[in-house]
Tab-separated table of C-alpha atoms in Angstrom:
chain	number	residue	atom	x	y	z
A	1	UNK	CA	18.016	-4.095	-2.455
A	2	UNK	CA	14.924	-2.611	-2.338
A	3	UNK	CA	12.913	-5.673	-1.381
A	4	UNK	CA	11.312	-6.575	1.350
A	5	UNK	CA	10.463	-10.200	1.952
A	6	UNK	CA	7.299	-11.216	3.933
A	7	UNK	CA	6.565	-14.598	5.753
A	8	UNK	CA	4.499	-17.081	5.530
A	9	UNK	CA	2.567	-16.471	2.720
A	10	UNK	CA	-0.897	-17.780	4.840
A	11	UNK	CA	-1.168	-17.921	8.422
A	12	UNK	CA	-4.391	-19.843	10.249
A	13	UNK	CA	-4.786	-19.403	13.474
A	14	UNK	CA	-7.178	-20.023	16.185
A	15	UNK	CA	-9.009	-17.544	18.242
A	16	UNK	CA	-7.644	-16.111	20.505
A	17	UNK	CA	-4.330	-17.698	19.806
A	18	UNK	CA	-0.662	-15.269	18.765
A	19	UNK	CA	-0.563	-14.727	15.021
A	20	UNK	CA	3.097	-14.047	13.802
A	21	UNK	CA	4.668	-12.381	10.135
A	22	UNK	CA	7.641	-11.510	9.599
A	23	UNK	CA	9.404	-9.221	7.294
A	24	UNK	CA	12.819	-9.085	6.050
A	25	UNK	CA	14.379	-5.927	4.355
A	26	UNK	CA	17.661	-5.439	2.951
A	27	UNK	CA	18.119	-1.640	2.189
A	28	UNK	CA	19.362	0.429	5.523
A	29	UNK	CA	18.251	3.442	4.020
A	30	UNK	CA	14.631	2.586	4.724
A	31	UNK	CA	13.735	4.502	7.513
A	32	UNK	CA	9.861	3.617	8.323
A	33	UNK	CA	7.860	0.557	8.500
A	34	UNK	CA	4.350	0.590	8.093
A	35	UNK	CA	1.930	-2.391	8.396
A	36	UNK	CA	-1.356	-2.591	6.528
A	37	UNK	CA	-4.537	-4.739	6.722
A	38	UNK	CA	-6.646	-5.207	3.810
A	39	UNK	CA	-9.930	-6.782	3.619
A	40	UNK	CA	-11.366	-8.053	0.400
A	41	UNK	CA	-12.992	-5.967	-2.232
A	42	UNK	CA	-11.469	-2.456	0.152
A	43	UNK	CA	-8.218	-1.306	-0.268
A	44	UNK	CA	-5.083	-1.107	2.423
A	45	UNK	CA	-5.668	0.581	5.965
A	46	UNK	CA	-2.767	1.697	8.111
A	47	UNK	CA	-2.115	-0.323	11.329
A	48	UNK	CA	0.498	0.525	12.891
A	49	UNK	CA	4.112	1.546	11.785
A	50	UNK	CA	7.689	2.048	13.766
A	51	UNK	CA	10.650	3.764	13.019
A	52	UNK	CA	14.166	2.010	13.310
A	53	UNK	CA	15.430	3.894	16.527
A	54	UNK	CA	12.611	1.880	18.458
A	55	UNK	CA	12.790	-1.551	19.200
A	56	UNK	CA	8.916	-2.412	19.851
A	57	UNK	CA	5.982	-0.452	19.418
A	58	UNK	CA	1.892	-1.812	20.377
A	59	UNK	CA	-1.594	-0.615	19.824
A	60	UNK	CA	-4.384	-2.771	21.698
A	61	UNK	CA	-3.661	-6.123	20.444
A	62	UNK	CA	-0.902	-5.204	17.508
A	63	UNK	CA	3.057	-5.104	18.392
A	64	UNK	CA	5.370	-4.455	16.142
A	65	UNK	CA	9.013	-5.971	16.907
A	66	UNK	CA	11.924	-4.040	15.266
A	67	UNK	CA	15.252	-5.773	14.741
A	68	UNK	CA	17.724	-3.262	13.564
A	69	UNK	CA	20.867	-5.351	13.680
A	70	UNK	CA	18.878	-8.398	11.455
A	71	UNK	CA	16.593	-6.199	9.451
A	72	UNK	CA	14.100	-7.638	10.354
A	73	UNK	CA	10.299	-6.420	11.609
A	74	UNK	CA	7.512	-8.305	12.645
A	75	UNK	CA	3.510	-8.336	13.664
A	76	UNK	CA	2.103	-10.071	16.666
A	77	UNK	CA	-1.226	-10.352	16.702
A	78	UNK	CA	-2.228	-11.230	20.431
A	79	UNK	CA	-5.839	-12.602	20.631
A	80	UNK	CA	-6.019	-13.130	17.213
A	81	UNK	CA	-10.339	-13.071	16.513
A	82	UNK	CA	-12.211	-13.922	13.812
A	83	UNK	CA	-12.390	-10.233	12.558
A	84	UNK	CA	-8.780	-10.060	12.290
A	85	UNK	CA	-9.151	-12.745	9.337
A	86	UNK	CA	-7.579	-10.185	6.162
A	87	UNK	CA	-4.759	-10.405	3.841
A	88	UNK	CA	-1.393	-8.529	6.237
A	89	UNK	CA	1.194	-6.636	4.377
A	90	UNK	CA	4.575	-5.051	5.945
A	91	UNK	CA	6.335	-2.030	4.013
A	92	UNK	CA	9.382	-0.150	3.894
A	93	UNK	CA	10.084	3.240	2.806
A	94	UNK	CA	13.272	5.837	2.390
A	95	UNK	CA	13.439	9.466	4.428
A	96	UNK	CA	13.742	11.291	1.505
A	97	UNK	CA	11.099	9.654	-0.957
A	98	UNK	CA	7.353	8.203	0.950
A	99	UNK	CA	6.668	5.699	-1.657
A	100	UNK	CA	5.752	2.544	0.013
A	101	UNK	CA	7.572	-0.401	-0.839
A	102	UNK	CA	5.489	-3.387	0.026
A	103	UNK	CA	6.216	-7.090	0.965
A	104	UNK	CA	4.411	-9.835	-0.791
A	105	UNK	CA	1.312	-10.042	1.876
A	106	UNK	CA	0.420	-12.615	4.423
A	107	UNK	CA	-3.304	-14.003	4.117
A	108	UNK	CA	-4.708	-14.311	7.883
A	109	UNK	CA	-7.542	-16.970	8.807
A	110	UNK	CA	-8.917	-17.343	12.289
A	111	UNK	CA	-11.284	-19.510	13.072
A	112	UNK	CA	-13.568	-20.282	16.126
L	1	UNK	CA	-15.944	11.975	7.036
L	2	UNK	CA	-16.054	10.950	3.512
L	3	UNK	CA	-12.919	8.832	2.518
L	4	UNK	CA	-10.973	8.098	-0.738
L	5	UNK	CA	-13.629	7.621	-3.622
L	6	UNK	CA	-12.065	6.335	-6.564
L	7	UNK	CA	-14.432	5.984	-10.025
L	8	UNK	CA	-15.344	3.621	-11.578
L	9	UNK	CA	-14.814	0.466	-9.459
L	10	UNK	CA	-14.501	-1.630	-12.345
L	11	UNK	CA	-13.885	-1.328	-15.642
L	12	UNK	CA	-13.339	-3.778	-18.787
L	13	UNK	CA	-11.280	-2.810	-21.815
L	14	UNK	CA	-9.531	-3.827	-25.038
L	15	UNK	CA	-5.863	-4.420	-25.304
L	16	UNK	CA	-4.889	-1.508	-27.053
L	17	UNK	CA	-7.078	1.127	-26.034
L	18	UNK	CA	-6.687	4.075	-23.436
L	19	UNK	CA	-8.411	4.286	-19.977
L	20	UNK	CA	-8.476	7.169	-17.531
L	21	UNK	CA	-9.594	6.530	-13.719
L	22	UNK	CA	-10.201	9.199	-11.353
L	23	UNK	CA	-9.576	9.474	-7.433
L	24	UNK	CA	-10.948	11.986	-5.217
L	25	UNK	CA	-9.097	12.690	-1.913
L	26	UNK	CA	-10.514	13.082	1.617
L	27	UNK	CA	-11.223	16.368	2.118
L	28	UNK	CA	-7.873	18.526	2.889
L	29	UNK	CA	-5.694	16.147	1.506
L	30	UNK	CA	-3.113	17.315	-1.225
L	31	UNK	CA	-1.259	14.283	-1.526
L	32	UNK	CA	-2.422	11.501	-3.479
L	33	UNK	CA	-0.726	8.347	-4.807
L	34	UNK	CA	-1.323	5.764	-6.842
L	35	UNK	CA	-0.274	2.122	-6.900
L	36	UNK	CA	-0.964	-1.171	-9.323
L	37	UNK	CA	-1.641	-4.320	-7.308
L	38	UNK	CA	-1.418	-7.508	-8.667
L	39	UNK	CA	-1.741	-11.150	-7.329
L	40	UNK	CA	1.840	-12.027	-8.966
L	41	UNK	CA	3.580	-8.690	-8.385
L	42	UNK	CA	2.093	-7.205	-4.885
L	43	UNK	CA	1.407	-3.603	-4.422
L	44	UNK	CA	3.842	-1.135	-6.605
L	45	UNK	CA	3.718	2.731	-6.580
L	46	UNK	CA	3.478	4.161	-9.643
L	47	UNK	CA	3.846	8.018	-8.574
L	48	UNK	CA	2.517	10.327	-5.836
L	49	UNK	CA	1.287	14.018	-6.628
L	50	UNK	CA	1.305	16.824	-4.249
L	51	UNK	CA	-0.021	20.297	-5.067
L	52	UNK	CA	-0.359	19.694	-8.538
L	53	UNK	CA	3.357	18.173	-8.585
L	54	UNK	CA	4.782	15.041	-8.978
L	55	UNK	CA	7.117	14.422	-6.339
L	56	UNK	CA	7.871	10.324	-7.186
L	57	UNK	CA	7.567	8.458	-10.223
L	58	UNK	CA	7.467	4.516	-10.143
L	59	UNK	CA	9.177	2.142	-12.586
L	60	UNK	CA	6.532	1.853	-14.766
L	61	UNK	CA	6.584	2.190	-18.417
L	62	UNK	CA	5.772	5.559	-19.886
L	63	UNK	CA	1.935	4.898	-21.179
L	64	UNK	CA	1.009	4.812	-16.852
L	65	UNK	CA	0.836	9.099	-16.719
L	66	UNK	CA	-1.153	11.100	-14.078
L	67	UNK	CA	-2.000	14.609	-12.845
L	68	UNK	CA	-3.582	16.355	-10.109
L	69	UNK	CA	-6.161	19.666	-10.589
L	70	UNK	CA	-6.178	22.241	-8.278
L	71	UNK	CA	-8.847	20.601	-5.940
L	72	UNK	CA	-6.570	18.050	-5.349
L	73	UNK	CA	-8.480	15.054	-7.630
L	74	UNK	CA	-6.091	13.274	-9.507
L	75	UNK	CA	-6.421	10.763	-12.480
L	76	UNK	CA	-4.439	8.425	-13.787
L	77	UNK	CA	-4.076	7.385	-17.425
L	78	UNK	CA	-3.057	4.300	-19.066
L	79	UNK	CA	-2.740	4.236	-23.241
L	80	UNK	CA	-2.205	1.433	-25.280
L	81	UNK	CA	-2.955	-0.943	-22.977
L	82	UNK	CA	-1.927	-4.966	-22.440
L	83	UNK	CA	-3.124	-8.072	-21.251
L	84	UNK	CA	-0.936	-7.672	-17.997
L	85	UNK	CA	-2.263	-4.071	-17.199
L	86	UNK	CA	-5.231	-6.154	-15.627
L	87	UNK	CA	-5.143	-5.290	-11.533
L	88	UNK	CA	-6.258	-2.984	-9.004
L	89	UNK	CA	-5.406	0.785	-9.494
L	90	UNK	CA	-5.033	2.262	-5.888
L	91	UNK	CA	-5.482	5.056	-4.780
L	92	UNK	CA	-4.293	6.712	-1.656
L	93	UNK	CA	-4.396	10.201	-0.048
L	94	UNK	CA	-3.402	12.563	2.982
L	95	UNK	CA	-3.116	16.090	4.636
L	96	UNK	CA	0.968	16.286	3.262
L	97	UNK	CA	4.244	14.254	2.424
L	98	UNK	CA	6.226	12.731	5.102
L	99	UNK	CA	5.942	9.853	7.275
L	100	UNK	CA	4.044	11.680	10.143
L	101	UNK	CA	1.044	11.869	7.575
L	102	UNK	CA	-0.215	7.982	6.778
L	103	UNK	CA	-2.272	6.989	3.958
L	104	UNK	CA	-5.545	6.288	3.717
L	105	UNK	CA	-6.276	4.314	0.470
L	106	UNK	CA	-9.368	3.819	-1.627
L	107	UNK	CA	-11.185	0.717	-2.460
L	108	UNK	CA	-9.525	0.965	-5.795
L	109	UNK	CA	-10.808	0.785	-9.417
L	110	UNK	CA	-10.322	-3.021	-10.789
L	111	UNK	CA	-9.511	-2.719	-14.384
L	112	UNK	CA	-9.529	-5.996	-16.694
L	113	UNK	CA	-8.132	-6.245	-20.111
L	114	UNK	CA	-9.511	-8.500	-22.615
């Protein structure tokens, strides 16, 4: 119950093309979901997170989408560019404990 | 702004022996965590410190211990170590707990076991 399943497992898209992962969690107790983009060889950076009382939140190019009634989250990636090429991972975590749980990571490729 | 600096970035032991890495916070942070990430089991928190506290342990065996000094550094400490303690140790710090403060993690210290 305290998963949280992440999809696909690779993504390639094309620039300037929608890039889409999805998340799945099971525990309604989680109460904030972060998104992280990691590069190789540096650890995780922050991206952009929601809470469950909102249904969409964006920053520039990144949206998250927040389905309460499936659990389910997502990142859309609108004019996806060749910098955005990084491994993508979606988290979960409870109110009353901020350890991150993390899905299984989504490896991004865009190409030219 | 100097970020999370975690030492050493890598580091080769022997099954068996002890190993002790060491993160040091962005300036003003006093809560640092620590997570294991592997290619076959992801990113998983082992436990977070905040003023010298624990405040969360992970489900990780007993030999994975840690502390945090008054300056806020922390280390983390592995004994008796196994084949499958081989990953990234992460680090990650900020200015206090709750989800209004996000992390900002290290580059992390890749430890192998041979």
């Amino acid at each position: 119950q305290q998963q949280v399943k992440q999809s696909p497992q690779s993504l390639i898209v094309q620039k300037g093309g929608i890039s889409i992962i999805n998340c799945a969690y099971e525990n309604t107790a989680f109460d904030y979901f972060p998104w992280y983009q990691q590069f190789p060889g540096k650890g995780p950076a922050l991206l952009i997170a929601i809470r469950p009382d909102v249904s969409e939140k964006k920053e520039g190019r990144f949206t998250i989408s927040f389905n309460k009634s499936a659990k389910q989250f997502s990142l859309h990636i609108m004019d996806s560019q060749p910098g955005d090429s990084a491994t993508y991972f979606c988290a979960a975590s409870f109110r009353d404990t901020d350890k991150l749980i993390f899905g299984t990571g989504t490896r991004l490729q865009v190409f030219p | 702004k100097a970020g999370v600096t975690q030492t050493p970035r890598y580091l080769i032991k022997t099954r068996g022996q002890q190993v002790t890495l060491s993160c040091s916070p962005i300036s003003g942070h006093r809560s640092v965590s620590w997570y294991q990430q592997t290619p076959g089991q992801g990113l998983q928190f082992l436990f977070e410190y905040f003023s010298e506290t624990q405040r969360n342990k992970g489900n990780f065996p007993g030999r994975f211990s840690g502390r945090q000094f008054s300056n806020s550094r922390s280390e983390m400490n592995v004994s008796t170590l196994e084949l499958g303690d081989s990953a990234l140790y992460l680090c990650a710090s900020r200015t206090g707990t709750g989800h209004n403060y996000g992390y900002t993690f290290g580059s992390g210290t890749r430890l192998t076991v041979v």
